[in-house]
Amino acid sequence: MFRIKICGVRLKSDIEAVGQSGADAIGLNFFPPSVRYVDPEATSTKDLSGAAQARSLLRVGVFVNESTETLKRIAQTVGLDVIQLHGDEPVGQATELIAGGWKVIRAIKLPRVELSPEEIDAIAAPWIQAGAHLLLDADAGAAHGGSGKTLHWESVKTWAATHPDWTWTLAGGLKPENIAEAVIATGAQSIDTASGVECPKGVKNAQRIQNFASNSGLVG
């Protein structure tokens, strides 16, 4: 679906930095409590989407516990390519969206401890069967992502080896300083970050975006 997604962009300068870095996707955060929230009704948000489209960046909308009708309305209004479910949504919602022609990413929030493939499967398999793309994130509780906490990477690698045909994205505490290690440790071919390329929190930093993409080894 994508190699590198920079999530929680809020400014056109963020879009420019993402495009210049070689990353190929952006995330627009529609969860109101988040520091990265953008108003789906604002002209500036539609402008962000247009700027991303002009750079051929995949536009992902990040949502938490919204109704299916709200998801569709915002996706159509803003011009999203993908809907990311990042809350406590049921599998049936993904099934309904996919049946309607939408691409869906499901963020599954895993405990930050060693896990067996069977334990990860118990959470992941229903979403794969529904046709969703998996994003593996660290459980951040009520924050619903962006916590800067990492997963147990060896567990991810062991689990992924049992499902070589499944596509998935690694998230959770990824930043320029650890992304090379994370990719090697897990075998990830798709990565996602939000807080890892910010300084201060909630403000994207162009140099950190560039370093994240370059250090990942996934550009190009």
PDB file of N, CA and C in Angstrom, residues 97-137:
ATOM      1  N   LEU A  97     -17.054  -1.095   4.795  1.00  0.00           N
ATOM      2  CA  LEU A  97     -16.323  -0.093   4.019  1.00  0.00           C
ATOM      3  C   LEU A  97     -15.670  -0.714   2.791  1.00  0.00           C
ATOM      4  N   ILE A  98     -15.044  -1.860   2.980  1.00  0.00           N
ATOM      5  CA  ILE A  98     -14.362  -2.534   1.872  1.00  0.00           C
ATOM      6  C   ILE A  98     -15.370  -2.961   0.811  1.00  0.00           C
ATOM      7  N   ALA A  99     -16.527  -3.425   1.245  1.00  0.00           N
ATOM      8  CA  ALA A  99     -17.582  -3.815   0.302  1.00  0.00           C
ATOM      9  C   ALA A  99     -18.052  -2.616  -0.511  1.00  0.00           C
ATOM     10  N   GLY A 100     -17.929  -1.419   0.078  1.00  0.00           N
ATOM     11  CA  GLY A 100     -18.322  -0.196  -0.608  1.00  0.00           C
ATOM     12  C   GLY A 100     -17.230   0.396  -1.474  1.00  0.00           C
ATOM     13  N   GLY A 101     -16.105  -0.313  -1.570  1.00  0.00           N
ATOM     14  CA  GLY A 101     -15.027   0.134  -2.448  1.00  0.00           C
ATOM     15  C   GLY A 101     -13.914   0.914  -1.785  1.00  0.00           C
ATOM     16  N   TRP A 102     -13.962   1.057  -0.463  1.00  0.00           N
ATOM     17  CA  TRP A 102     -12.917   1.798   0.242  1.00  0.00           C
ATOM     18  C   TRP A 102     -11.760   0.886   0.635  1.00  0.00           C
ATOM     19  N   LYS A 103     -10.557   1.446   0.607  1.00  0.00           N
ATOM     20  CA  LYS A 103      -9.396   0.752   1.145  1.00  0.00           C
ATOM     21  C   LYS A 103      -9.320   1.067   2.639  1.00  0.00           C
ATOM     22  N   VAL A 104      -9.022   0.047   3.438  1.00  0.00           N
ATOM     23  CA  VAL A 104      -9.040   0.208   4.892  1.00  0.00           C
ATOM     24  C   VAL A 104      -7.738  -0.288   5.511  1.00  0.00           C
ATOM     25  N   ILE A 105      -7.184   0.536   6.390  1.00  0.00           N
ATOM     26  CA  ILE A 105      -6.072   0.136   7.249  1.00  0.00           C
ATOM     27  C   ILE A 105      -6.637  -0.050   8.651  1.00  0.00           C
ATOM     28  N   ARG A 106      -6.270  -1.143   9.285  1.00  0.00           N
ATOM     29  CA  ARG A 106      -6.663  -1.341  10.674  1.00  0.00           C
ATOM     30  C   ARG A 106      -5.430  -1.290  11.561  1.00  0.00           C
ATOM     31  N   ALA A 107      -5.401  -0.316  12.471  1.00  0.00           N
ATOM     32  CA  ALA A 107      -4.330  -0.256  13.458  1.00  0.00           C
ATOM     33  C   ALA A 107      -4.672  -1.208  14.595  1.00  0.00           C
ATOM     34  N   ILE A 108      -3.827  -2.195  14.805  1.00  0.00           N
ATOM     35  CA  ILE A 108      -4.022  -3.089  15.948  1.00  0.00           C
ATOM     36  C   ILE A 108      -2.980  -2.732  16.999  1.00  0.00           C
ATOM     37  N   LYS A 109      -3.466  -2.538  18.211  1.00  0.00           N
ATOM     38  CA  LYS A 109      -2.611  -2.056  19.290  1.00  0.00           C
ATOM     39  C   LYS A 109      -2.159  -3.233  20.144  1.00  0.00           C
ATOM     40  N   LEU A 110      -0.878  -3.531  20.039  1.00  0.00           N
ATOM     41  CA  LEU A 110      -0.322  -4.707  20.705  1.00  0.00           C
ATOM     42  C   LEU A 110       0.362  -4.326  22.015  1.00  0.00           C
ATOM     43  N   PRO A 111       0.281  -5.188  23.020  1.00  0.00           N
ATOM     44  CA  PRO A 111       1.030  -4.966  24.254  1.00  0.00           C
ATOM     45  C   PRO A 111       2.527  -4.886  23.953  1.00  0.00           C
ATOM     46  N   ARG A 112       3.249  -4.090  24.720  1.00  0.00           N
ATOM     47  CA  ARG A 112       4.679  -3.872  24.483  1.00  0.00           C
ATOM     48  C   ARG A 112       5.525  -4.922  25.195  1.00  0.00           C
ATOM     49  N   VAL A 113       5.141  -6.177  25.012  1.00  0.00           N
ATOM     50  CA  VAL A 113       5.844  -7.292  25.642  1.00  0.00           C
ATOM     51  C   VAL A 113       6.046  -8.379  24.599  1.00  0.00           C
ATOM     52  N   GLU A 114       6.837  -9.384  24.945  1.00  0.00           N
ATOM     53  CA  GLU A 114       7.031 -10.503  24.030  1.00  0.00           C
ATOM     54  C   GLU A 114       5.701 -11.220  23.811  1.00  0.00           C
ATOM     55  N   LEU A 115       5.394 -11.475  22.539  1.00  0.00           N
ATOM     56  CA  LEU A 115       4.131 -12.117  22.178  1.00  0.00           C
ATOM     57  C   LEU A 115       4.396 -13.288  21.250  1.00  0.00           C
ATOM     58  N   SER A 116       3.596 -14.324  21.362  1.00  0.00           N
ATOM     59  CA  SER A 116       3.704 -15.457  20.446  1.00  0.00           C
ATOM     60  C   SER A 116       2.960 -15.117  19.159  1.00  0.00           C
ATOM     61  N   PRO A 117       3.293 -15.805  18.053  1.00  0.00           N
ATOM     62  CA  PRO A 117       2.534 -15.594  16.815  1.00  0.00           C
ATOM     63  C   PRO A 117       1.039 -15.818  17.014  1.00  0.00           C
ATOM     64  N   GLU A 118       0.692 -16.782  17.847  1.00  0.00           N
ATOM     65  CA  GLU A 118      -0.721 -17.074  18.091  1.00  0.00           C
ATOM     66  C   GLU A 118      -1.419 -15.916  18.803  1.00  0.00           C
ATOM     67  N   GLU A 119      -0.708 -15.269  19.700  1.00  0.00           N
ATOM     68  CA  GLU A 119      -1.302 -14.133  20.416  1.00  0.00           C
ATOM     69  C   GLU A 119      -1.539 -12.957  19.478  1.00  0.00           C
ATOM     70  N   ILE A 120      -0.599 -12.714  18.573  1.00  0.00           N
ATOM     71  CA  ILE A 120      -0.792 -11.638  17.594  1.00  0.00           C
ATOM     72  C   ILE A 120      -1.888 -12.010  16.611  1.00  0.00           C
ATOM     73  N   ASP A 121      -1.900 -13.262  16.191  1.00  0.00           N
ATOM     74  CA  ASP A 121      -2.936 -13.736  15.263  1.00  0.00           C
ATOM     75  C   ASP A 121      -4.342 -13.530  15.815  1.00  0.00           C
ATOM     76  N   ALA A 122      -4.494 -13.737  17.105  1.00  0.00           N
ATOM     77  CA  ALA A 122      -5.823 -13.616  17.707  1.00  0.00           C
ATOM     78  C   ALA A 122      -6.399 -12.220  17.491  1.00  0.00           C
ATOM     79  N   ILE A 123      -5.510 -11.224  17.420  1.00  0.00           N
ATOM     80  CA  ILE A 123      -5.936  -9.844  17.200  1.00  0.00           C
ATOM     81  C   ILE A 123      -5.964  -9.514  15.710  1.00  0.00           C
ATOM     82  N   ALA A 124      -4.978 -10.005  14.973  1.00  0.00           N
ATOM     83  CA  ALA A 124      -4.785  -9.594  13.582  1.00  0.00           C
ATOM     84  C   ALA A 124      -5.623 -10.354  12.563  1.00  0.00           C
ATOM     85  N   ALA A 125      -5.762 -11.649  12.747  1.00  0.00           N
ATOM     86  CA  ALA A 125      -6.359 -12.500  11.709  1.00  0.00           C
ATOM     87  C   ALA A 125      -7.755 -12.070  11.263  1.00  0.00           C
ATOM     88  N   PRO A 126      -8.656 -11.694  12.176  1.00  0.00           N
ATOM     89  CA  PRO A 126      -9.996 -11.305  11.717  1.00  0.00           C
ATOM     90  C   PRO A 126      -9.978 -10.127  10.746  1.00  0.00           C
ATOM     91  N   TRP A 127      -9.033  -9.224  10.932  1.00  0.00           N
ATOM     92  CA  TRP A 127      -8.952  -8.048  10.064  1.00  0.00           C
ATOM     93  C   TRP A 127      -8.375  -8.408   8.704  1.00  0.00           C
ATOM     94  N   ILE A 128      -7.400  -9.291   8.697  1.00  0.00           N
ATOM     95  CA  ILE A 128      -6.855  -9.776   7.429  1.00  0.00           C
ATOM     96  C   ILE A 128      -7.948 -10.488   6.640  1.00  0.00           C
ATOM     97  N   GLN A 129      -8.711 -11.303   7.326  1.00  0.00           N
ATOM     98  CA  GLN A 129      -9.797 -12.040   6.672  1.00  0.00           C
ATOM     99  C   GLN A 129     -10.863 -11.098   6.121  1.00  0.00           C
ATOM    100  N   ALA A 130     -11.013  -9.937   6.748  1.00  0.00           N
ATOM    101  CA  ALA A 130     -11.984  -8.943   6.280  1.00  0.00           C
ATOM    102  C   ALA A 130     -11.467  -8.160   5.076  1.00  0.00           C
ATOM    103  N   GLY A 131     -10.154  -8.264   4.822  1.00  0.00           N
ATOM    104  CA  GLY A 131      -9.567  -7.564   3.683  1.00  0.00           C
ATOM    105  C   GLY A 131      -8.868  -6.272   4.031  1.00  0.00           C
ATOM    106  N   ALA A 132      -8.665  -6.011   5.332  1.00  0.00           N
ATOM    107  CA  ALA A 132      -7.991  -4.788   5.757  1.00  0.00           C
ATOM    108  C   ALA A 132      -6.475  -4.967   5.733  1.00  0.00           C
ATOM    109  N   HIS A 133      -5.771  -3.839   5.587  1.00  0.00           N
ATOM    110  CA  HIS A 133      -4.312  -3.816   5.704  1.00  0.00           C
ATOM    111  C   HIS A 133      -3.974  -3.559   7.169  1.00  0.00           C
ATOM    112  N   LEU A 134      -3.041  -4.311   7.715  1.00  0.00           N
ATOM    113  CA  LEU A 134      -2.690  -4.185   9.129  1.00  0.00           C
ATOM    114  C   LEU A 134      -1.617  -3.135   9.375  1.00  0.00           C
ATOM    115  N   LEU A 135      -1.815  -2.353  10.435  1.00  0.00           N
ATOM    116  CA  LEU A 135      -0.779  -1.473  10.954  1.00  0.00           C
ATOM    117  C   LEU A 135      -0.551  -1.882  12.400  1.00  0.00           C
ATOM    118  N   LEU A 136       0.657  -2.319  12.700  1.00  0.00           N
ATOM    119  CA  LEU A 136       0.989  -2.796  14.045  1.00  0.00           C
ATOM    120  C   LEU A 136       1.499  -1.637  14.885  1.00  0.00           C
ATOM    121  N   ASP A 137       0.765  -1.289  15.932  1.00  0.00           N
ATOM    122  CA  ASP A 137       1.120  -0.156  16.774  1.00  0.00           C
ATOM    123  C   ASP A 137       1.235  -0.619  18.219  1.00  0.00           C
TER     124      ASP A 137
END
